[in-house]
Amino acid sequence: MIYPLPAVLVTCGTAERSNMLTVAWTGTICTDPAMCYISVRPERYSYDMIRSTMEFTINLTTESMARATDWAGVRSGRDYDKWAETGLTPEAGRHVGCPSIAESPLSIECRVKEIVHLGSHDMMIAEVVCVLADEGLIDPETGTFRLGDAGLINYTHGHYYTQGQPIGRFGWTVKKKK
């Protein structure tokens, strides 16, 4: 019951044969080196694609991508071309063989370092090899990435939600007043 979780679309495969799957069990696990994880059921169509290439891309999703995010999570790539069905656009990977999603404000290319068998899911621990950010979200004055302005969605106990209003910045509770 640890919610909310990011609702992401993970892309995998090769330029010739790729797929996407919706994942809510994902996160950052290390800063240096930058590492993250996804947890995937071994019976999922994408599981063998990831195991064979040992690569995947985590694509953050937005409110405008919500329908595609849900659809890709309840339909199998064995039966559907998810790119055609969702209308999302594949973009060639920069450092991995699988595509990213053009509509995603942030895509994280990953190389699997270890697969941990947990039970219903296997956790794929991966090193981040490239981060692709929507340049429209980079503040021209400060150069900072405004991911909070992307309209990201999250998943909470069977439902998708948009993010709320910011209430503070890391360290705001102890910041000294001028």
JSON list of C-alpha atoms in Angstrom, two decimals:
[
{"chain": "A", "resi": 1, "resn": "MET", "atom": "CA", "xyz": [0.00, 0.00, 0.00]},
{"chain": "A", "resi": 2, "resn": "ILE", "atom": "CA", "xyz": [2.88, 2.38, -0.70]},
{"chain": "A", "resi": 3, "resn": "TYR", "atom": "CA", "xyz": [1.21, 4.84, -3.07]},
{"chain": "A", "resi": 4, "resn": "PRO", "atom": "CA", "xyz": [1.27, 6.89, -5.26]},
{"chain": "A", "resi": 5, "resn": "LEU", "atom": "CA", "xyz": [3.54, 5.31, -7.82]},
{"chain": "A", "resi": 6, "resn": "PRO", "atom": "CA", "xyz": [4.67, 6.76, -11.13]},
{"chain": "A", "resi": 7, "resn": "ALA", "atom": "CA", "xyz": [2.71, 5.37, -14.07]},
{"chain": "A", "resi": 8, "resn": "VAL", "atom": "CA", "xyz": [5.36, 4.83, -16.74]},
{"chain": "A", "resi": 9, "resn": "LEU", "atom": "CA", "xyz": [5.54, 3.22, -20.14]},
{"chain": "A", "resi": 10, "resn": "VAL", "atom": "CA", "xyz": [8.58, 0.99, -20.52]},
{"chain": "A", "resi": 11, "resn": "THR", "atom": "CA", "xyz": [9.75, 0.44, -24.07]},
{"chain": "A", "resi": 12, "resn": "CYS", "atom": "CA", "xyz": [11.86, -2.54, -25.04]},
{"chain": "A", "resi": 13, "resn": "GLY", "atom": "CA", "xyz": [13.00, -4.70, -27.93]},
{"chain": "A", "resi": 14, "resn": "THR", "atom": "CA", "xyz": [14.81, -3.57, -31.05]},
{"chain": "A", "resi": 15, "resn": "ALA", "atom": "CA", "xyz": [14.22, -1.06, -33.82]},
{"chain": "A", "resi": 16, "resn": "GLU", "atom": "CA", "xyz": [12.75, -3.90, -35.91]},
{"chain": "A", "resi": 17, "resn": "ARG", "atom": "CA", "xyz": [10.51, -5.37, -33.17]},
{"chain": "A", "resi": 18, "resn": "SER", "atom": "CA", "xyz": [9.64, -3.29, -30.13]},
{"chain": "A", "resi": 19, "resn": "ASN", "atom": "CA", "xyz": [6.90, -3.11, -27.54]},
{"chain": "A", "resi": 20, "resn": "MET", "atom": "CA", "xyz": [5.76, -1.03, -24.62]},
{"chain": "A", "resi": 21, "resn": "LEU", "atom": "CA", "xyz": [4.28, -2.04, -21.29]},
{"chain": "A", "resi": 22, "resn": "THR", "atom": "CA", "xyz": [2.79, -0.07, -18.45]},
{"chain": "A", "resi": 23, "resn": "VAL", "atom": "CA", "xyz": [4.73, -0.34, -15.20]},
{"chain": "A", "resi": 24, "resn": "ALA", "atom": "CA", "xyz": [3.96, 1.16, -11.80]},
{"chain": "A", "resi": 25, "resn": "TRP", "atom": "CA", "xyz": [6.69, -0.63, -9.85]},
{"chain": "A", "resi": 26, "resn": "THR", "atom": "CA", "xyz": [9.69, 1.47, -10.75]},
{"chain": "A", "resi": 27, "resn": "GLY", "atom": "CA", "xyz": [12.04, 3.90, -9.09]},
{"chain": "A", "resi": 28, "resn": "THR", "atom": "CA", "xyz": [15.49, 5.29, -8.48]},
{"chain": "A", "resi": 29, "resn": "ILE", "atom": "CA", "xyz": [17.78, 3.10, -6.37]},
{"chain": "A", "resi": 30, "resn": "CYS", "atom": "CA", "xyz": [21.22, 4.75, -6.61]},
{"chain": "A", "resi": 31, "resn": "THR", "atom": "CA", "xyz": [22.72, 8.13, -7.47]},
{"chain": "A", "resi": 32, "resn": "ASP", "atom": "CA", "xyz": [26.31, 7.23, -8.31]},
{"chain": "A", "resi": 33, "resn": "PRO", "atom": "CA", "xyz": [26.20, 5.36, -10.57]},
{"chain": "A", "resi": 34, "resn": "ALA", "atom": "CA", "xyz": [22.69, 6.40, -11.56]},
{"chain": "A", "resi": 35, "resn": "MET", "atom": "CA", "xyz": [20.53, 3.28, -11.27]},
{"chain": "A", "resi": 36, "resn": "CYS", "atom": "CA", "xyz": [16.85, 2.44, -11.29]},
{"chain": "A", "resi": 37, "resn": "TYR", "atom": "CA", "xyz": [14.60, -0.60, -11.43]},
{"chain": "A", "resi": 38, "resn": "ILE", "atom": "CA", "xyz": [11.41, -1.97, -12.90]},
{"chain": "A", "resi": 39, "resn": "SER", "atom": "CA", "xyz": [9.51, -5.05, -11.75]},
{"chain": "A", "resi": 40, "resn": "VAL", "atom": "CA", "xyz": [7.92, -7.19, -14.46]},
{"chain": "A", "resi": 41, "resn": "ARG", "atom": "CA", "xyz": [6.00, -10.46, -14.41]},
{"chain": "A", "resi": 42, "resn": "PRO", "atom": "CA", "xyz": [7.95, -13.16, -16.31]},
{"chain": "A", "resi": 43, "resn": "GLU", "atom": "CA", "xyz": [4.85, -14.12, -18.32]},
{"chain": "A", "resi": 44, "resn": "ARG", "atom": "CA", "xyz": [4.56, -10.63, -19.82]},
{"chain": "A", "resi": 45, "resn": "TYR", "atom": "CA", "xyz": [5.31, -10.42, -23.56]},
{"chain": "A", "resi": 46, "resn": "SER", "atom": "CA", "xyz": [7.96, -7.75, -22.97]},
{"chain": "A", "resi": 47, "resn": "TYR", "atom": "CA", "xyz": [9.81, -9.74, -20.33]},
{"chain": "A", "resi": 48, "resn": "ASP", "atom": "CA", "xyz": [11.68, -11.92, -22.83]},
{"chain": "A", "resi": 49, "resn": "MET", "atom": "CA", "xyz": [12.47, -8.89, -25.00]},
{"chain": "A", "resi": 50, "resn": "ILE", "atom": "CA", "xyz": [14.15, -7.21, -22.04]},
{"chain": "A", "resi": 51, "resn": "ARG", "atom": "CA", "xyz": [15.98, -10.41, -21.03]},
{"chain": "A", "resi": 52, "resn": "SER", "atom": "CA", "xyz": [17.32, -10.92, -24.55]},
{"chain": "A", "resi": 53, "resn": "THR", "atom": "CA", "xyz": [18.59, -7.34, -25.06]},
{"chain": "A", "resi": 54, "resn": "MET", "atom": "CA", "xyz": [19.18, -6.47, -21.38]},
{"chain": "A", "resi": 55, "resn": "GLU", "atom": "CA", "xyz": [17.94, -2.95, -22.16]},
{"chain": "A", "resi": 56, "resn": "PHE", "atom": "CA", "xyz": [14.78, -0.90, -21.67]},
{"chain": "A", "resi": 57, "resn": "THR", "atom": "CA", "xyz": [13.67, 2.72, -21.57]},
{"chain": "A", "resi": 58, "resn": "ILE", "atom": "CA", "xyz": [11.45, 4.21, -18.85]},
{"chain": "A", "resi": 59, "resn": "ASN", "atom": "CA", "xyz": [9.15, 6.87, -20.32]},
{"chain": "A", "resi": 60, "resn": "LEU", "atom": "CA", "xyz": [7.32, 9.14, -17.87]},
{"chain": "A", "resi": 61, "resn": "THR", "atom": "CA", "xyz": [3.68, 9.68, -18.78]},
{"chain": "A", "resi": 62, "resn": "THR", "atom": "CA", "xyz": [1.44, 12.74, -18.80]},
{"chain": "A", "resi": 63, "resn": "GLU", "atom": "CA", "xyz": [-2.26, 13.44, -18.58]},
{"chain": "A", "resi": 64, "resn": "SER", "atom": "CA", "xyz": [-2.46, 13.54, -22.39]},
{"chain": "A", "resi": 65, "resn": "MET", "atom": "CA", "xyz": [-0.88, 10.05, -22.47]},
{"chain": "A", "resi": 66, "resn": "ALA", "atom": "CA", "xyz": [-3.20, 8.57, -19.81]},
{"chain": "A", "resi": 67, "resn": "ARG", "atom": "CA", "xyz": [-5.45, 6.64, -22.20]},
{"chain": "A", "resi": 68, "resn": "ALA", "atom": "CA", "xyz": [-2.44, 5.13, -24.02]},
{"chain": "A", "resi": 69, "resn": "THR", "atom": "CA", "xyz": [-0.80, 4.32, -20.68]},
{"chain": "A", "resi": 70, "resn": "ASP", "atom": "CA", "xyz": [-3.81, 2.39, -19.45]},
{"chain": "A", "resi": 71, "resn": "TRP", "atom": "CA", "xyz": [-4.45, 0.69, -22.81]},
{"chain": "A", "resi": 72, "resn": "ALA", "atom": "CA", "xyz": [-0.85, -0.52, -23.08]},
{"chain": "A", "resi": 73, "resn": "GLY", "atom": "CA", "xyz": [-1.17, -2.01, -19.60]},
{"chain": "A", "resi": 74, "resn": "VAL", "atom": "CA", "xyz": [-4.24, -4.13, -20.30]},
{"chain": "A", "resi": 75, "resn": "ARG", "atom": "CA", "xyz": [-3.43, -5.34, -23.83]},
{"chain": "A", "resi": 76, "resn": "SER", "atom": "CA", "xyz": [-0.59, -7.63, -24.85]},
{"chain": "A", "resi": 77, "resn": "GLY", "atom": "CA", "xyz": [1.99, -6.91, -27.52]},
{"chain": "A", "resi": 78, "resn": "ARG", "atom": "CA", "xyz": [1.49, -10.56, -28.54]},
{"chain": "A", "resi": 79, "resn": "ASP", "atom": "CA", "xyz": [-1.90, -9.56, -29.92]},
{"chain": "A", "resi": 80, "resn": "TYR", "atom": "CA", "xyz": [-1.56, -5.87, -30.82]},
{"chain": "A", "resi": 81, "resn": "ASP", "atom": "CA", "xyz": [0.88, -3.38, -32.30]},
{"chain": "A", "resi": 82, "resn": "LYS", "atom": "CA", "xyz": [0.79, -1.01, -29.34]},
{"chain": "A", "resi": 83, "resn": "TRP", "atom": "CA", "xyz": [2.45, 1.81, -31.29]},
{"chain": "A", "resi": 84, "resn": "ALA", "atom": "CA", "xyz": [-0.35, 1.77, -33.88]},
{"chain": "A", "resi": 85, "resn": "GLU", "atom": "CA", "xyz": [-3.10, 1.26, -31.31]},
{"chain": "A", "resi": 86, "resn": "THR", "atom": "CA", "xyz": [-2.00, 4.04, -28.94]},
{"chain": "A", "resi": 87, "resn": "GLY", "atom": "CA", "xyz": [-0.83, 6.54, -31.57]},
{"chain": "A", "resi": 88, "resn": "LEU", "atom": "CA", "xyz": [2.41, 7.10, -29.67]},
{"chain": "A", "resi": 89, "resn": "THR", "atom": "CA", "xyz": [5.58, 7.78, -31.64]},
{"chain": "A", "resi": 90, "resn": "PRO", "atom": "CA", "xyz": [8.72, 5.63, -31.33]},
{"chain": "A", "resi": 91, "resn": "GLU", "atom": "CA", "xyz": [12.06, 7.45, -31.41]},
{"chain": "A", "resi": 92, "resn": "ALA", "atom": "CA", "xyz": [15.33, 5.60, -31.94]},
{"chain": "A", "resi": 93, "resn": "GLY", "atom": "CA", "xyz": [17.34, 5.05, -28.78]},
{"chain": "A", "resi": 94, "resn": "ARG", "atom": "CA", "xyz": [20.52, 7.05, -28.41]},
{"chain": "A", "resi": 95, "resn": "HIS", "atom": "CA", "xyz": [22.49, 4.54, -26.32]},
{"chain": "A", "resi": 96, "resn": "VAL", "atom": "CA", "xyz": [20.18, 1.52, -26.36]},
{"chain": "A", "resi": 97, "resn": "GLY", "atom": "CA", "xyz": [18.59, -0.47, -29.18]},
{"chain": "A", "resi": 98, "resn": "CYS", "atom": "CA", "xyz": [14.99, 0.04, -28.07]},
{"chain": "A", "resi": 99, "resn": "PRO", "atom": "CA", "xyz": [12.96, 3.17, -28.85]},
{"chain": "A", "resi": 100, "resn": "SER", "atom": "CA", "xyz": [11.77, 5.85, -26.49]},
{"chain": "A", "resi": 101, "resn": "ILE", "atom": "CA", "xyz": [8.37, 7.56, -26.75]},
{"chain": "A", "resi": 102, "resn": "ALA", "atom": "CA", "xyz": [8.46, 10.99, -28.44]},
{"chain": "A", "resi": 103, "resn": "GLU", "atom": "CA", "xyz": [5.47, 12.24, -26.43]},
{"chain": "A", "resi": 104, "resn": "SER", "atom": "CA", "xyz": [7.14, 11.52, -23.08]},
{"chain": "A", "resi": 105, "resn": "PRO", "atom": "CA", "xyz": [8.61, 14.56, -21.29]},
{"chain": "A", "resi": 106, "resn": "LEU", "atom": "CA", "xyz": [11.42, 12.41, -19.88]},
{"chain": "A", "resi": 107, "resn": "SER", "atom": "CA", "xyz": [12.82, 9.10, -21.11]},
{"chain": "A", "resi": 108, "resn": "ILE", "atom": "CA", "xyz": [15.50, 7.17, -19.25]},
{"chain": "A", "resi": 109, "resn": "GLU", "atom": "CA", "xyz": [17.54, 4.67, -21.26]},
{"chain": "A", "resi": 110, "resn": "CYS", "atom": "CA", "xyz": [18.71, 1.76, -19.12]},
{"chain": "A", "resi": 111, "resn": "ARG", "atom": "CA", "xyz": [20.98, -1.27, -19.30]},
{"chain": "A", "resi": 112, "resn": "VAL", "atom": "CA", "xyz": [20.08, -4.21, -17.06]},
{"chain": "A", "resi": 113, "resn": "LYS", "atom": "CA", "xyz": [22.81, -5.18, -14.56]},
{"chain": "A", "resi": 114, "resn": "GLU", "atom": "CA", "xyz": [20.92, -7.78, -12.56]},
{"chain": "A", "resi": 115, "resn": "ILE", "atom": "CA", "xyz": [17.59, -9.58, -12.49]},
{"chain": "A", "resi": 116, "resn": "VAL", "atom": "CA", "xyz": [16.30, -10.52, -9.04]},
{"chain": "A", "resi": 117, "resn": "HIS", "atom": "CA", "xyz": [13.59, -13.20, -8.93]},
{"chain": "A", "resi": 118, "resn": "LEU", "atom": "CA", "xyz": [11.13, -12.11, -6.24]},
{"chain": "A", "resi": 119, "resn": "GLY", "atom": "CA", "xyz": [7.97, -14.17, -6.75]},
{"chain": "A", "resi": 120, "resn": "SER", "atom": "CA", "xyz": [5.18, -12.82, -8.95]},
{"chain": "A", "resi": 121, "resn": "HIS", "atom": "CA", "xyz": [7.60, -10.26, -10.45]},
{"chain": "A", "resi": 122, "resn": "ASP", "atom": "CA", "xyz": [11.28, -10.10, -11.30]},
{"chain": "A", "resi": 123, "resn": "MET", "atom": "CA", "xyz": [13.07, -6.88, -10.42]},
{"chain": "A", "resi": 124, "resn": "MET", "atom": "CA", "xyz": [15.36, -5.65, -13.17]},
{"chain": "A", "resi": 125, "resn": "ILE", "atom": "CA", "xyz": [18.09, -3.47, -11.72]},
{"chain": "A", "resi": 126, "resn": "ALA", "atom": "CA", "xyz": [19.58, -1.21, -14.36]},
{"chain": "A", "resi": 127, "resn": "GLU", "atom": "CA", "xyz": [22.18, 1.46, -14.89]},
{"chain": "A", "resi": 128, "resn": "VAL", "atom": "CA", "xyz": [20.99, 4.69, -16.47]},
{"chain": "A", "resi": 129, "resn": "VAL", "atom": "CA", "xyz": [22.93, 5.26, -19.70]},
{"chain": "A", "resi": 130, "resn": "CYS", "atom": "CA", "xyz": [21.07, 8.29, -21.10]},
{"chain": "A", "resi": 131, "resn": "VAL", "atom": "CA", "xyz": [18.34, 10.73, -20.06]},
{"chain": "A", "resi": 132, "resn": "LEU", "atom": "CA", "xyz": [16.25, 12.38, -22.78]},
{"chain": "A", "resi": 133, "resn": "ALA", "atom": "CA", "xyz": [14.36, 15.49, -21.67]},
{"chain": "A", "resi": 134, "resn": "ASP", "atom": "CA", "xyz": [11.74, 17.57, -23.45]},
{"chain": "A", "resi": 135, "resn": "GLU", "atom": "CA", "xyz": [13.62, 20.79, -24.22]},
{"chain": "A", "resi": 136, "resn": "GLY", "atom": "CA", "xyz": [10.35, 22.73, -23.98]},
{"chain": "A", "resi": 137, "resn": "LEU", "atom": "CA", "xyz": [10.45, 22.10, -20.22]},
{"chain": "A", "resi": 138, "resn": "ILE", "atom": "CA", "xyz": [13.89, 23.64, -19.76]},
{"chain": "A", "resi": 139, "resn": "ASP", "atom": "CA", "xyz": [13.69, 27.15, -18.31]},
{"chain": "A", "resi": 140, "resn": "PRO", "atom": "CA", "xyz": [15.58, 29.42, -20.75]},
{"chain": "A", "resi": 141, "resn": "GLU", "atom": "CA", "xyz": [16.71, 31.77, -17.96]},
{"chain": "A", "resi": 142, "resn": "THR", "atom": "CA", "xyz": [17.90, 29.28, -15.35]},
{"chain": "A", "resi": 143, "resn": "GLY", "atom": "CA", "xyz": [18.53, 26.17, -17.45]},
{"chain": "A", "resi": 144, "resn": "THR", "atom": "CA", "xyz": [16.60, 24.10, -14.90]},
{"chain": "A", "resi": 145, "resn": "PHE", "atom": "CA", "xyz": [14.31, 21.27, -15.97]},
{"chain": "A", "resi": 146, "resn": "ARG", "atom": "CA", "xyz": [10.69, 21.99, -14.96]},
{"chain": "A", "resi": 147, "resn": "LEU", "atom": "CA", "xyz": [9.41, 18.42, -14.74]},
{"chain": "A", "resi": 148, "resn": "GLY", "atom": "CA", "xyz": [6.64, 19.63, -12.41]},
{"chain": "A", "resi": 149, "resn": "ASP", "atom": "CA", "xyz": [5.13, 21.46, -15.38]},
{"chain": "A", "resi": 150, "resn": "ALA", "atom": "CA", "xyz": [4.90, 18.31, -17.52]},
{"chain": "A", "resi": 151, "resn": "GLY", "atom": "CA", "xyz": [1.46, 17.19, -16.26]},
{"chain": "A", "resi": 152, "resn": "LEU", "atom": "CA", "xyz": [2.75, 13.83, -15.02]},
{"chain": "A", "resi": 153, "resn": "ILE", "atom": "CA", "xyz": [0.34, 11.15, -13.89]},
{"chain": "A", "resi": 154, "resn": "ASN", "atom": "CA", "xyz": [0.63, 8.62, -11.09]},
{"chain": "A", "resi": 155, "resn": "TYR", "atom": "CA", "xyz": [-1.11, 5.43, -10.07]},
{"chain": "A", "resi": 156, "resn": "THR", "atom": "CA", "xyz": [-2.85, 4.92, -6.74]},
{"chain": "A", "resi": 157, "resn": "HIS", "atom": "CA", "xyz": [-4.64, 1.70, -5.86]},
{"chain": "A", "resi": 158, "resn": "GLY", "atom": "CA", "xyz": [-6.24, 1.08, -9.27]},
{"chain": "A", "resi": 159, "resn": "HIS", "atom": "CA", "xyz": [-6.68, 4.71, -10.36]},
{"chain": "A", "resi": 160, "resn": "TYR", "atom": "CA", "xyz": [-4.66, 7.24, -12.33]},
{"chain": "A", "resi": 161, "resn": "TYR", "atom": "CA", "xyz": [-4.23, 10.76, -10.95]},
{"chain": "A", "resi": 162, "resn": "THR", "atom": "CA", "xyz": [-2.59, 13.98, -12.00]},
{"chain": "A", "resi": 163, "resn": "GLN", "atom": "CA", "xyz": [-0.12, 15.62, -9.68]},
{"chain": "A", "resi": 164, "resn": "GLY", "atom": "CA", "xyz": [-1.28, 18.28, -7.26]},
{"chain": "A", "resi": 165, "resn": "GLN", "atom": "CA", "xyz": [0.09, 21.71, -6.49]},
{"chain": "A", "resi": 166, "resn": "PRO", "atom": "CA", "xyz": [3.59, 22.00, -5.02]},
{"chain": "A", "resi": 167, "resn": "ILE", "atom": "CA", "xyz": [3.65, 22.62, -1.26]},
{"chain": "A", "resi": 168, "resn": "GLY", "atom": "CA", "xyz": [7.37, 23.08, -0.69]},
{"chain": "A", "resi": 169, "resn": "ARG", "atom": "CA", "xyz": [10.86, 22.40, -1.95]},
{"chain": "A", "resi": 170, "resn": "PHE", "atom": "CA", "xyz": [13.36, 19.98, -0.45]},
{"chain": "A", "resi": 171, "resn": "GLY", "atom": "CA", "xyz": [14.75, 21.61, 2.69]},
{"chain": "A", "resi": 172, "resn": "TRP", "atom": "CA", "xyz": [12.09, 24.33, 2.87]},
{"chain": "A", "resi": 173, "resn": "THR", "atom": "CA", "xyz": [11.29, 23.46, 6.49]},
{"chain": "A", "resi": 174, "resn": "VAL", "atom": "CA", "xyz": [14.78, 24.41, 7.68]},
{"chain": "A", "resi": 175, "resn": "LYS", "atom": "CA", "xyz": [15.68, 27.14, 5.20]},
{"chain": "A", "resi": 176, "resn": "LYS", "atom": "CA", "xyz": [16.93, 30.30, 6.88]},
{"chain": "A", "resi": 177, "resn": "LYS", "atom": "CA", "xyz": [14.92, 33.43, 6.20]},
{"chain": "A", "resi": 178, "resn": "LYS", "atom": "CA", "xyz": [16.71, 36.43, 4.74]}
]
